[in-house]
mmCIF file of C-alpha atoms and ligand atoms in Angstrom:
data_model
loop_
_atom_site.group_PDB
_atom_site.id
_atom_site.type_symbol
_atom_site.label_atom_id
_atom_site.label_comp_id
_atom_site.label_asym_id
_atom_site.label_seq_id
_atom_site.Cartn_x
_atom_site.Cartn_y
_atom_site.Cartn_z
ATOM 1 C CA UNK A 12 0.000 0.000 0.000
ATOM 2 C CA UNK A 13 1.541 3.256 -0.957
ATOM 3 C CA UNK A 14 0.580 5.822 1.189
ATOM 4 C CA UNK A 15 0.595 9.871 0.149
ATOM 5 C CA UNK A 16 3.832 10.269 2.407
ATOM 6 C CA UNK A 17 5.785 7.345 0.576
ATOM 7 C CA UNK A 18 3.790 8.218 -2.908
ATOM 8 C CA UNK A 19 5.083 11.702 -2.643
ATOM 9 C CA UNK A 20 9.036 10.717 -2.035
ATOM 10 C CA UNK A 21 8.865 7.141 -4.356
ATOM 11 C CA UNK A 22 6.431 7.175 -7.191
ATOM 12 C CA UNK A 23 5.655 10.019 -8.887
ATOM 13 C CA UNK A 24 9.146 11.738 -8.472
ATOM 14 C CA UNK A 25 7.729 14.911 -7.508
ATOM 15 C CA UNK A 26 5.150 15.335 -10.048
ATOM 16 C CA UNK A 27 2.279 15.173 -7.683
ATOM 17 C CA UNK A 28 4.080 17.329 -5.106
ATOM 18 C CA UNK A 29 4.620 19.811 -8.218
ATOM 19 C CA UNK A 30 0.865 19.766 -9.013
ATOM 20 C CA UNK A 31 0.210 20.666 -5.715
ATOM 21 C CA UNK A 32 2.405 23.843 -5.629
ATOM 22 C CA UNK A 33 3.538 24.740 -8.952
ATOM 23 C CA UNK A 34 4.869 23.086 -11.931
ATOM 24 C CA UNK A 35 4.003 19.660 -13.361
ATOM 25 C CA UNK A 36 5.276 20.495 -16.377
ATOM 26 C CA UNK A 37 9.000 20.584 -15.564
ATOM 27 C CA UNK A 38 8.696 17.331 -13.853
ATOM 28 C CA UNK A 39 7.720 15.484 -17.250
ATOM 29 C CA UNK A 40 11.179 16.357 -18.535
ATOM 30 C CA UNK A 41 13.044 15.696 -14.650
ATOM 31 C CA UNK A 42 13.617 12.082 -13.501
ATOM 32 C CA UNK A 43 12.014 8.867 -14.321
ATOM 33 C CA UNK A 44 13.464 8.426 -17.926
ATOM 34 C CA UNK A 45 12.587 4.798 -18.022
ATOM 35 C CA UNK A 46 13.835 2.205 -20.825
ATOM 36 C CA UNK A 47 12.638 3.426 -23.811
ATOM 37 C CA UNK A 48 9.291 1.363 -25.338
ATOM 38 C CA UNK A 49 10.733 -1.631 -27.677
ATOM 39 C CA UNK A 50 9.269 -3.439 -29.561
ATOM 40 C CA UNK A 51 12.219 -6.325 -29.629
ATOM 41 C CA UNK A 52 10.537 -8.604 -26.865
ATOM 42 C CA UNK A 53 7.906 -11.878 -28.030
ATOM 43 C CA UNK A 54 4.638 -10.949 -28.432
ATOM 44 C CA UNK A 55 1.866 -12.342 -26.030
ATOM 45 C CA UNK A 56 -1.506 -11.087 -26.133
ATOM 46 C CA UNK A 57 -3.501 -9.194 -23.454
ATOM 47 C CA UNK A 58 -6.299 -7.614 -22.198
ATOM 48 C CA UNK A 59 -5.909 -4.762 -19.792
ATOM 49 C CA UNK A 60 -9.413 -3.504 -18.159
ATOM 50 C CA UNK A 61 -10.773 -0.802 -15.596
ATOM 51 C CA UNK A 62 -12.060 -1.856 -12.673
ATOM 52 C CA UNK A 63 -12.543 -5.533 -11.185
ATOM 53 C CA UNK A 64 -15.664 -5.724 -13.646
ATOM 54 C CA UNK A 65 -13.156 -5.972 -16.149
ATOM 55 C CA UNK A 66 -12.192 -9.431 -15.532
ATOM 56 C CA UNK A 67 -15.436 -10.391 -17.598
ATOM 57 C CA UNK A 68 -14.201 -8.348 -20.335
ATOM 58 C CA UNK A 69 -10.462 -9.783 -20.463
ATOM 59 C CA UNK A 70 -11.828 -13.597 -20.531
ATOM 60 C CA UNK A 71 -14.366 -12.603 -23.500
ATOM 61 C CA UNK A 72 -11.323 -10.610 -25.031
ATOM 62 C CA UNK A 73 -8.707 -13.635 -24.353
ATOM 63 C CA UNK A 74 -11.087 -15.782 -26.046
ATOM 64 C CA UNK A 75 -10.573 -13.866 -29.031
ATOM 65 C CA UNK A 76 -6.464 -13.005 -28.899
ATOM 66 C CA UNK A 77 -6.017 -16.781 -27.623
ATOM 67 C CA UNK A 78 -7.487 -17.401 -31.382
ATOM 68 C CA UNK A 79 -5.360 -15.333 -33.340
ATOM 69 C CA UNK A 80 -8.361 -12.575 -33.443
ATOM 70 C CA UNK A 81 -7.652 -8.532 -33.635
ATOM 71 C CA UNK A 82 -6.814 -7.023 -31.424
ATOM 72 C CA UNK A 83 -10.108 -4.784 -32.460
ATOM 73 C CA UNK A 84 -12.842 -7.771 -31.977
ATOM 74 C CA UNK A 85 -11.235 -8.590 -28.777
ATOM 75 C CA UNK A 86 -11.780 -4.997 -27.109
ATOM 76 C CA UNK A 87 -14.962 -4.715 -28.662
ATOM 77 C CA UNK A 88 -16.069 -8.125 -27.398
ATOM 78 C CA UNK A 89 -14.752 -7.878 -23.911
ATOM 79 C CA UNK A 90 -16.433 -4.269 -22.983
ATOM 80 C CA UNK A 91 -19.793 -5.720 -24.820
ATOM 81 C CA UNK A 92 -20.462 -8.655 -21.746
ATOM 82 C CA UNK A 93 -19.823 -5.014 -19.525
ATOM 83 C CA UNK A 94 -22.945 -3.365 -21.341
ATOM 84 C CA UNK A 95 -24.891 -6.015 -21.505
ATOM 85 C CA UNK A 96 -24.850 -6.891 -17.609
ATOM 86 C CA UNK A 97 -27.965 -5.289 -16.391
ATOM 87 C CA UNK A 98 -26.940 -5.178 -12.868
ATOM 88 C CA UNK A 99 -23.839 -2.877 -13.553
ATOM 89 C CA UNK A 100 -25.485 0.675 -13.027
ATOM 90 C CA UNK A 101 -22.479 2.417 -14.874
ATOM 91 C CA UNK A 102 -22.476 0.827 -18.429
ATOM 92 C CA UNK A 103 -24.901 -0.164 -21.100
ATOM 93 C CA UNK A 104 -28.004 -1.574 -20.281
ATOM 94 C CA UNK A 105 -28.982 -0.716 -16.706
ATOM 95 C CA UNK A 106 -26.574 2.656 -16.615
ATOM 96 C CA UNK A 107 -28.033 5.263 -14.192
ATOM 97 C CA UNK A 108 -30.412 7.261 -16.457
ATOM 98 C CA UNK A 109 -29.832 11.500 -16.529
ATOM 99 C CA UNK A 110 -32.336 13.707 -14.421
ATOM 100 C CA UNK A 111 -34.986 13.419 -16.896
ATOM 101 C CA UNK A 112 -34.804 9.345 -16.713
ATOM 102 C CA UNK A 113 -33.578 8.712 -19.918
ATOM 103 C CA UNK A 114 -30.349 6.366 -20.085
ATOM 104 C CA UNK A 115 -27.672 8.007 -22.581
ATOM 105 C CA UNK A 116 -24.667 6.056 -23.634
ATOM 106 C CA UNK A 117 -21.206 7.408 -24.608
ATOM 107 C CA UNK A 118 -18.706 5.058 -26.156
ATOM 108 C CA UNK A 119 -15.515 4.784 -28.394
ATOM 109 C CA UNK A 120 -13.186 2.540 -29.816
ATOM 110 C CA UNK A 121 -9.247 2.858 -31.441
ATOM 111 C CA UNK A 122 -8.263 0.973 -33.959
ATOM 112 C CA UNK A 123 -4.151 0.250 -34.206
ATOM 113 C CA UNK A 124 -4.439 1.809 -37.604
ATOM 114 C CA UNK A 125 -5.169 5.317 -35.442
ATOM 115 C CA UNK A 126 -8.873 5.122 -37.003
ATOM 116 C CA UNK A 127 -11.604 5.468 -34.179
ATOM 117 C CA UNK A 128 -14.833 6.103 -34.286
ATOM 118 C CA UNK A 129 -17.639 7.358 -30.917
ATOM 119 C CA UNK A 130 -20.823 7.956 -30.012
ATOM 120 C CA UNK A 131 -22.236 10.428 -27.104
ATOM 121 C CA UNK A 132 -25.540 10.591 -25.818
ATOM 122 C CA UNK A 133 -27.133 7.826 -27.672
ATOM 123 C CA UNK A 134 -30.236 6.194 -25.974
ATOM 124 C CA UNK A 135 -32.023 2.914 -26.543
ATOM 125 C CA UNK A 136 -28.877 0.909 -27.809
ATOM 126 C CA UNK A 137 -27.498 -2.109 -25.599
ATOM 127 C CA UNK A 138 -23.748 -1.937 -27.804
ATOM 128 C CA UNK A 139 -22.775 1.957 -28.365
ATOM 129 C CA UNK A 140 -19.314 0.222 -28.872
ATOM 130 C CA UNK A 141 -20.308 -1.375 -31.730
ATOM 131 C CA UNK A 142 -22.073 1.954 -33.186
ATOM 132 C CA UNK A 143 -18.585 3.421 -32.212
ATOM 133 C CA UNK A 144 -17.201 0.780 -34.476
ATOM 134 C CA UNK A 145 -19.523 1.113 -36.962
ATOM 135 C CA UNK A 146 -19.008 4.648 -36.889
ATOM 136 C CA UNK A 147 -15.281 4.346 -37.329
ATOM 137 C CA UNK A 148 -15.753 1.966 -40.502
ATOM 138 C CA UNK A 149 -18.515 2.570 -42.046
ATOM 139 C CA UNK A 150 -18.820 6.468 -42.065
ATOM 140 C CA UNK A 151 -16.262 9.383 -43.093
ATOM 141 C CA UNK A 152 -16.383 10.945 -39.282
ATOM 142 C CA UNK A 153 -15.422 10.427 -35.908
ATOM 143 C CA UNK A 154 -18.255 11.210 -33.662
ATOM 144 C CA UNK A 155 -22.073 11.131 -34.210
ATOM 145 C CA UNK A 156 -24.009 12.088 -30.985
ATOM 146 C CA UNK A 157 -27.496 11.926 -29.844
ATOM 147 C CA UNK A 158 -30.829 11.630 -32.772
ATOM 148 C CA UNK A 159 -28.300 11.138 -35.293
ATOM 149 C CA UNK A 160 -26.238 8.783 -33.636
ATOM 150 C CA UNK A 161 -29.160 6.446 -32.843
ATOM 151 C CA UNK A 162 -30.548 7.506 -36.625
ATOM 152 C CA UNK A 163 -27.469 5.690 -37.862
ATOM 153 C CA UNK A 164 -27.500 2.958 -35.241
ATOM 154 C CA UNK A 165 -31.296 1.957 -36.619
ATOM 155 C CA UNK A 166 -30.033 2.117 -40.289
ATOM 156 C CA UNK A 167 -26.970 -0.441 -39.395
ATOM 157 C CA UNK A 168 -29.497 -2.563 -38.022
ATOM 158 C CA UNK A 169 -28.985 -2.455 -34.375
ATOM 159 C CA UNK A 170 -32.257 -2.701 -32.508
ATOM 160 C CA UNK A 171 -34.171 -0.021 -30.401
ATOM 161 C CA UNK A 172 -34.200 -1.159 -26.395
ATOM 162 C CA UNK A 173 -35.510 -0.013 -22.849
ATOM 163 C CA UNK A 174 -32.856 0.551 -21.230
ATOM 164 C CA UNK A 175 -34.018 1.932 -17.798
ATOM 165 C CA UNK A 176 -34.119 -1.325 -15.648
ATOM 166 C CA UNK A 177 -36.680 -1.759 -13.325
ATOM 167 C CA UNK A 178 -34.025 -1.142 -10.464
ATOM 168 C CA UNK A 179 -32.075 2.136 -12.029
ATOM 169 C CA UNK A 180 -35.928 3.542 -12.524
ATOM 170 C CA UNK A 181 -36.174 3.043 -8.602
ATOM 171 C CA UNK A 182 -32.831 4.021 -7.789
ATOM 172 C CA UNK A 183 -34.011 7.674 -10.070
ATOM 173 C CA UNK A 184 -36.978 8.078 -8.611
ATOM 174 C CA UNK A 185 -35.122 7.727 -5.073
ATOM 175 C CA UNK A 186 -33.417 10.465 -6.098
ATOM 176 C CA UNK A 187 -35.755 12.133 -7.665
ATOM 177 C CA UNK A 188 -36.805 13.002 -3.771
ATOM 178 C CA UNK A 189 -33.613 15.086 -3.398
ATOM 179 C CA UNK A 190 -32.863 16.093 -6.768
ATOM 180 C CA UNK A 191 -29.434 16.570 -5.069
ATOM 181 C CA UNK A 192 -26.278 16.138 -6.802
ATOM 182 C CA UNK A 193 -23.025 15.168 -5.342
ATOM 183 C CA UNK A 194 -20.281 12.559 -6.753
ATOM 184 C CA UNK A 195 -19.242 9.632 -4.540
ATOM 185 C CA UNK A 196 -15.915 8.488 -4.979
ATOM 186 C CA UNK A 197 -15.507 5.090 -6.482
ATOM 187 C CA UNK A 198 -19.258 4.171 -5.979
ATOM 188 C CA UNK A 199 -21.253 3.786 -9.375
ATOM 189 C CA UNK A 200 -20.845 7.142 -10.054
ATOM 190 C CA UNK A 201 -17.881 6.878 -11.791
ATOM 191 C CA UNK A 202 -17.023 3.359 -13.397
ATOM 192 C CA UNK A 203 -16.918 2.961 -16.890
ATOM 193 C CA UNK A 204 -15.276 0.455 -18.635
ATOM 194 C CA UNK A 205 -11.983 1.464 -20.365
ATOM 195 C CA UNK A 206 -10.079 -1.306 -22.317
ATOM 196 C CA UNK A 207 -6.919 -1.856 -24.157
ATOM 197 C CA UNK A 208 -5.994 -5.105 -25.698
ATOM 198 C CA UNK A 209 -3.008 -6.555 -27.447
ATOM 199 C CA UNK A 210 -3.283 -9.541 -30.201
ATOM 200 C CA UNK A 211 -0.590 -11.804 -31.511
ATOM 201 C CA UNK A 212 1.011 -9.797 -33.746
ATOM 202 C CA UNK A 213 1.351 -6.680 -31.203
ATOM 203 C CA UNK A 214 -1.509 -4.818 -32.315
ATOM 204 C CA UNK A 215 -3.264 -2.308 -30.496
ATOM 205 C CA UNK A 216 -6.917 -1.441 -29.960
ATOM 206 C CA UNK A 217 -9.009 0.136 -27.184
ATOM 207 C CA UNK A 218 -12.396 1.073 -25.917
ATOM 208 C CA UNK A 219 -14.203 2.800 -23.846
ATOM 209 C CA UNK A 220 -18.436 2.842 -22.823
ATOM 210 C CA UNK A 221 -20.071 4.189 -19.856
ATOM 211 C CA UNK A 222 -23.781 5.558 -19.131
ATOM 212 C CA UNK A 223 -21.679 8.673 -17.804
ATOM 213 C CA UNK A 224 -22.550 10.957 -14.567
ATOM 214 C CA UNK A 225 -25.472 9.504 -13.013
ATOM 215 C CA UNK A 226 -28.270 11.713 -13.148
ATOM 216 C CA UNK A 227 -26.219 14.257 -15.005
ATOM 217 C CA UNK A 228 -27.540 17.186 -17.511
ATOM 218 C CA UNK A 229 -29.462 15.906 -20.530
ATOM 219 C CA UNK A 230 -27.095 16.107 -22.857
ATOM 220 C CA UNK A 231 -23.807 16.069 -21.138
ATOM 221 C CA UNK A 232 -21.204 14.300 -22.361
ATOM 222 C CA UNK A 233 -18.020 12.803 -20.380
ATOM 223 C CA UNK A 234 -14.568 11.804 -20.761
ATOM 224 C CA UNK A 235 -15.515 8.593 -22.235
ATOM 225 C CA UNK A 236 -16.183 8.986 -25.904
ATOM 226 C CA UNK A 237 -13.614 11.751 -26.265
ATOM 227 C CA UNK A 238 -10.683 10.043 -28.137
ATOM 228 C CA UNK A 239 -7.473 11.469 -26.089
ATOM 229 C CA UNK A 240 -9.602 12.051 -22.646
ATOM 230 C CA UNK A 241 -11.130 8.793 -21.952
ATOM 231 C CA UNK A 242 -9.272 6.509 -24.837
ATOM 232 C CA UNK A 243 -6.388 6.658 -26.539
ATOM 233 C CA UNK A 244 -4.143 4.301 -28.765
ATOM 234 C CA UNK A 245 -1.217 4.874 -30.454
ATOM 235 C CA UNK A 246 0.314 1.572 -31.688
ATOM 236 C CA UNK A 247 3.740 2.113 -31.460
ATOM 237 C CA UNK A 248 3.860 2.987 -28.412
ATOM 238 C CA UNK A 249 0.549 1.728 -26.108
ATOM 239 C CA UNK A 250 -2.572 2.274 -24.962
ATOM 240 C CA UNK A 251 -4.907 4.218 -22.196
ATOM 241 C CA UNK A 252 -8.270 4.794 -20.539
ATOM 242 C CA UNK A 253 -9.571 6.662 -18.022
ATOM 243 C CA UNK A 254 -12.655 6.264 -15.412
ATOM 244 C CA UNK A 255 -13.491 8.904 -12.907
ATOM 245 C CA UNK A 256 -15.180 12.499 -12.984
ATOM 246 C CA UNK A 257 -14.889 13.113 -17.033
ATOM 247 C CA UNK A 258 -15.235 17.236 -16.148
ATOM 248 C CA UNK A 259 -11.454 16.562 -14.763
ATOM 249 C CA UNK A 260 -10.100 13.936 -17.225
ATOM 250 C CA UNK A 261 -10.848 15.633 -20.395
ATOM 251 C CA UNK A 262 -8.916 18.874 -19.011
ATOM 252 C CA UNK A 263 -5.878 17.363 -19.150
ATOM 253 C CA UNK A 264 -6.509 15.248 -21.979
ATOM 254 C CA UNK A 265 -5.760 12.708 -19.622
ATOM 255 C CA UNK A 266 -5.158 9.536 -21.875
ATOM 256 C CA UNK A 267 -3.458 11.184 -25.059
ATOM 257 C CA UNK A 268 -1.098 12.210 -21.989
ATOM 258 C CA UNK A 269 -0.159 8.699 -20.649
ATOM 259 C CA UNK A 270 0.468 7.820 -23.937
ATOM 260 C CA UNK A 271 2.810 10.454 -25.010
ATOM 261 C CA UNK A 272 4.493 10.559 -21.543
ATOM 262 C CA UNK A 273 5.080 6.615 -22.367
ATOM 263 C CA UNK A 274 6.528 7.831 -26.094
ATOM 264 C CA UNK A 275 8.656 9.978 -24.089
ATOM 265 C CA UNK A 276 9.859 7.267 -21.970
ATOM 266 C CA UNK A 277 7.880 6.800 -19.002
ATOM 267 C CA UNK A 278 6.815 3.802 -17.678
ATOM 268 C CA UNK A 279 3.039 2.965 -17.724
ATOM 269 C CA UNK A 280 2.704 3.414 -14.301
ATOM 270 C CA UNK A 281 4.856 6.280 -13.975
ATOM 271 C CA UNK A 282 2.876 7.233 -16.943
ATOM 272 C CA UNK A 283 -0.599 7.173 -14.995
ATOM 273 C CA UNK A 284 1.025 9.383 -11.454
ATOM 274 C CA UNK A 285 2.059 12.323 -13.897
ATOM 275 C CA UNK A 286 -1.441 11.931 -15.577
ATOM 276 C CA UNK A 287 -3.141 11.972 -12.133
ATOM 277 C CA UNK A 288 -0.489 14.915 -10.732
ATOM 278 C CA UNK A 289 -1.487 16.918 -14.352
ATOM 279 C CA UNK A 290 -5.645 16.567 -13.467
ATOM 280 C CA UNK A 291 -4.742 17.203 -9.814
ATOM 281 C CA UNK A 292 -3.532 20.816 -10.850
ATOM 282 C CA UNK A 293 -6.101 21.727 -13.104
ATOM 283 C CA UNK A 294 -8.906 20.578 -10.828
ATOM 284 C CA UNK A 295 -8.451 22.577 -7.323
ATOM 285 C CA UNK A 296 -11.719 20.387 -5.780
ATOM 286 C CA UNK A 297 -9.305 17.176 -6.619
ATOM 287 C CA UNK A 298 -9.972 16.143 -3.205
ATOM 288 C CA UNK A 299 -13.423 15.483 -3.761
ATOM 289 C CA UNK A 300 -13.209 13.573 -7.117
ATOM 290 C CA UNK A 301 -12.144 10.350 -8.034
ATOM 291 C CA UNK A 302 -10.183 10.153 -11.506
ATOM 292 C CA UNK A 303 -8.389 6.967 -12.264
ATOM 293 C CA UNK A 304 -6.026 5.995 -15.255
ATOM 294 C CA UNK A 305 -4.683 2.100 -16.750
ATOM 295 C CA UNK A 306 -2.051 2.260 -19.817
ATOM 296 C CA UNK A 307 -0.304 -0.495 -20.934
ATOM 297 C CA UNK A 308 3.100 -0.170 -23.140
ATOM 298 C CA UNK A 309 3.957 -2.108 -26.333
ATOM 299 C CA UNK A 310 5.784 -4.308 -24.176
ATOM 300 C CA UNK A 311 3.104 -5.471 -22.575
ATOM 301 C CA UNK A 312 4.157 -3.348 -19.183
ATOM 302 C CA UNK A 313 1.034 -2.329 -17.635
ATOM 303 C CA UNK A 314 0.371 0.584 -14.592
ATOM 304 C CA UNK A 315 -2.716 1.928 -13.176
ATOM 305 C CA UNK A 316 -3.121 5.105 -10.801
ATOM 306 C CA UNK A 317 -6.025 7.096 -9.092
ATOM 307 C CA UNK A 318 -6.728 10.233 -6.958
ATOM 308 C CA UNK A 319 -8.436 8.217 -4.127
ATOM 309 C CA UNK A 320 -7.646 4.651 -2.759
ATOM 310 C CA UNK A 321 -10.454 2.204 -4.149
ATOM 311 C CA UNK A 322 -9.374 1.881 -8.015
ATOM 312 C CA UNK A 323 -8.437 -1.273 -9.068
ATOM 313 C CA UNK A 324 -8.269 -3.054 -12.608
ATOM 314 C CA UNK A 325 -7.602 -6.296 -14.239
ATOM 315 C CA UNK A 326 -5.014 -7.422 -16.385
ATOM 316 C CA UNK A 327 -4.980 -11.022 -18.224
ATOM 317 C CA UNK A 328 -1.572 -11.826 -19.528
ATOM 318 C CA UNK A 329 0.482 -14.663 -19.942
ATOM 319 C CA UNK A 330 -2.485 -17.003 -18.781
ATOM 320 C CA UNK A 331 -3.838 -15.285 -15.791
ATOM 321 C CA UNK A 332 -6.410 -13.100 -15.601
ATOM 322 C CA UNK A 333 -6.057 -10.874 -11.573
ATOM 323 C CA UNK A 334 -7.289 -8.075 -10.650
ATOM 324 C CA UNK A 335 -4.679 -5.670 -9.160
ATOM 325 C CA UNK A 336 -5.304 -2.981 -6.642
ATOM 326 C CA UNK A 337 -4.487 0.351 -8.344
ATOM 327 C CA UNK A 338 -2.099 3.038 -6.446
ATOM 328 C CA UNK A 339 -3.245 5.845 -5.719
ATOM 329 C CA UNK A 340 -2.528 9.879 -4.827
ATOM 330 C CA UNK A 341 -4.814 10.134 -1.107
ATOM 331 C CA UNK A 342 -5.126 7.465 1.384
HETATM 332 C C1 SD4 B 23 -17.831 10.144 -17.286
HETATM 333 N N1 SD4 B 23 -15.742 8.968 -16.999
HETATM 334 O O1 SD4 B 23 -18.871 10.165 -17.943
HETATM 335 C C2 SD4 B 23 -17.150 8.819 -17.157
HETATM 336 C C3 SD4 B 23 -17.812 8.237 -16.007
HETATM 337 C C4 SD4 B 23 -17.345 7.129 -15.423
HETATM 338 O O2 SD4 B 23 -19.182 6.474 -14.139
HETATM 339 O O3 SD4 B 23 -16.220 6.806 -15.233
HETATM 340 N N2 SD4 B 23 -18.462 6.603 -15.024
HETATM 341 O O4 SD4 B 23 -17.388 11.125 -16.706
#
């Protein structure tokens, strides 16, 4: 267990300690040059997820990369079993509805070719990944949101769905009483599922789906589908995803930044602590927020890092799939 004390003199090299007074910037240049990403070692596939939930998405995606598949089905596959569980209030079907009780989905996916493709605010669609998907292959953009992303979900054939469970209906009309808004820190407010697999031949995908901010805005959008907040790929180098209060992840462009800080050098956990120290300064309530970061390196190195104690994720590689207790910024 790393405590803020220890994290402040071992991990993050002073980054965090620089977000708190002054200059996070200098400290991505400072120490903790680690080996440079090669690309010399063997392969082996894997499936890197957010959250313990994510162990259901790594077997689904280790079914694939086990068979040879892409590295693309495999991420697409693994967050699907995610947003198809009804009884996970954060993702897909059964996602906490916004204050007017209508469930909106925000999703993207990353090809290793750099393509990607997103949807935001879509309703009544179990799978935004695969409109993501869809989007990214089938269509000349990047990101359709709300009546036209659904408009174009219809016309690829994906079916129209209720998805306000039963129990997230109660669980909004509980709140409904209130009306009051107020994150809590690791508890269904903020999980999504963020994923980055690797396949056989060392390609790189990831994705990314969450019902967002319970009870947010109609019409607000998160971190999630933003390609470079909540996702990013770049195949040389690795991949990242964030969970946590989108509001403070897509300030710093949170996963664009783990992945260049891992270009530059870093490792992916060292990656992660100078994302979390870089949100930490631009969010001054960081105290009160829970923002969270995985990356994994072309190597196959993997790191994960939070604001708050309680993040964890799952990594399957080289046979075993665990789930492994993130570090983190405040005890
Ligand atoms: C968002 N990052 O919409 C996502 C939320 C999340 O609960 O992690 N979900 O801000």
């Amino acid at each position: 267990m790393v405590t803020r004390r220890k994290f402040l003199h071992q991990t993050a090299l002073g980054s965090v300690a620089a977000a708190m007074g002054g200059t996070v910037l200098s400290s991505c240049s400072e120490a903790n040059t680690e080996t440079p990403v090669s690309t010399n070692a063997p392969i082996k596939p894997l499936a890197i997820s957010t959250w313990d939930f994510g162990m259901k998405a790594n077997d689904a995606a280790m079914k694939i990369l086990d068979n040879g598949g892409s590295a693309l089905d495999a991420v697409e596959a693994g967050v699907m079993v995610i947003e198809a569980d009804e009884k996970n209030t954060s993702v897909g079907i059964g996602g906490a509805p916004d204050r007017d009780g209508r469930v909106t989905l925000d999703a993207c996916i990353m090809a290793p070719d750099g393509s990607c493709g997103s949807v935001c605010a879509l309703e009544y669609i179990v799978h935004p990944v695969s409109v993501a998907r869809r989007v990214m292959e089938k269509t000349p953009h990047v990101i359709l949101v709300g009546d036209g992303a659904l408009e174009f979900a219809l016309s690829q054939g994906f079916k129209k769905e209720n998805l306000l469970t039963e129990e997230s209906k109660k669980a909004w009309e509980e709140w409904k009483k209130t009306s009051k808004y107020k994150p809590v820190i690791n508890v269904e407010m903020h999980d999504t599922i963020g994923m980055i697999t690797i396949d056989k031949n060392g390609e790189i995908a990831g994705a990314c789906t969450t019902s967002g901010l319970a009870y947010k805005m109609q019409g607000r959008v998160g971190d999630s589908p933003i390609i470079g907040a909540g996702l990013y790929v770049d195949n040389e180098v690795g991949g990242a995803a964030a969970t946590g209060l989108g509001e403070a992840v897509i300030r710093a462009v949170g996963s664009f930044l783990v992945v260049e800080l891992m270009r530059n050098g870093r490792s992916p956990q060292a990656a992660c602590e100078e994302a979390v120290a870089r949100v930490v300064k631009k969010y001054k309530d960081y105290k009160d927020i829970q923002v969270g970061f995985i990356a994994v390196n072309k190597k196959g190195q993997t790191g994960g890092f939070s604001i708050h104690k309680g993040f964890n994720y799952a990594v399957f590689s080289n046979g075993k799939n665990e789930v492994k207790e993130g570090t983190y910024l405040i005890e």
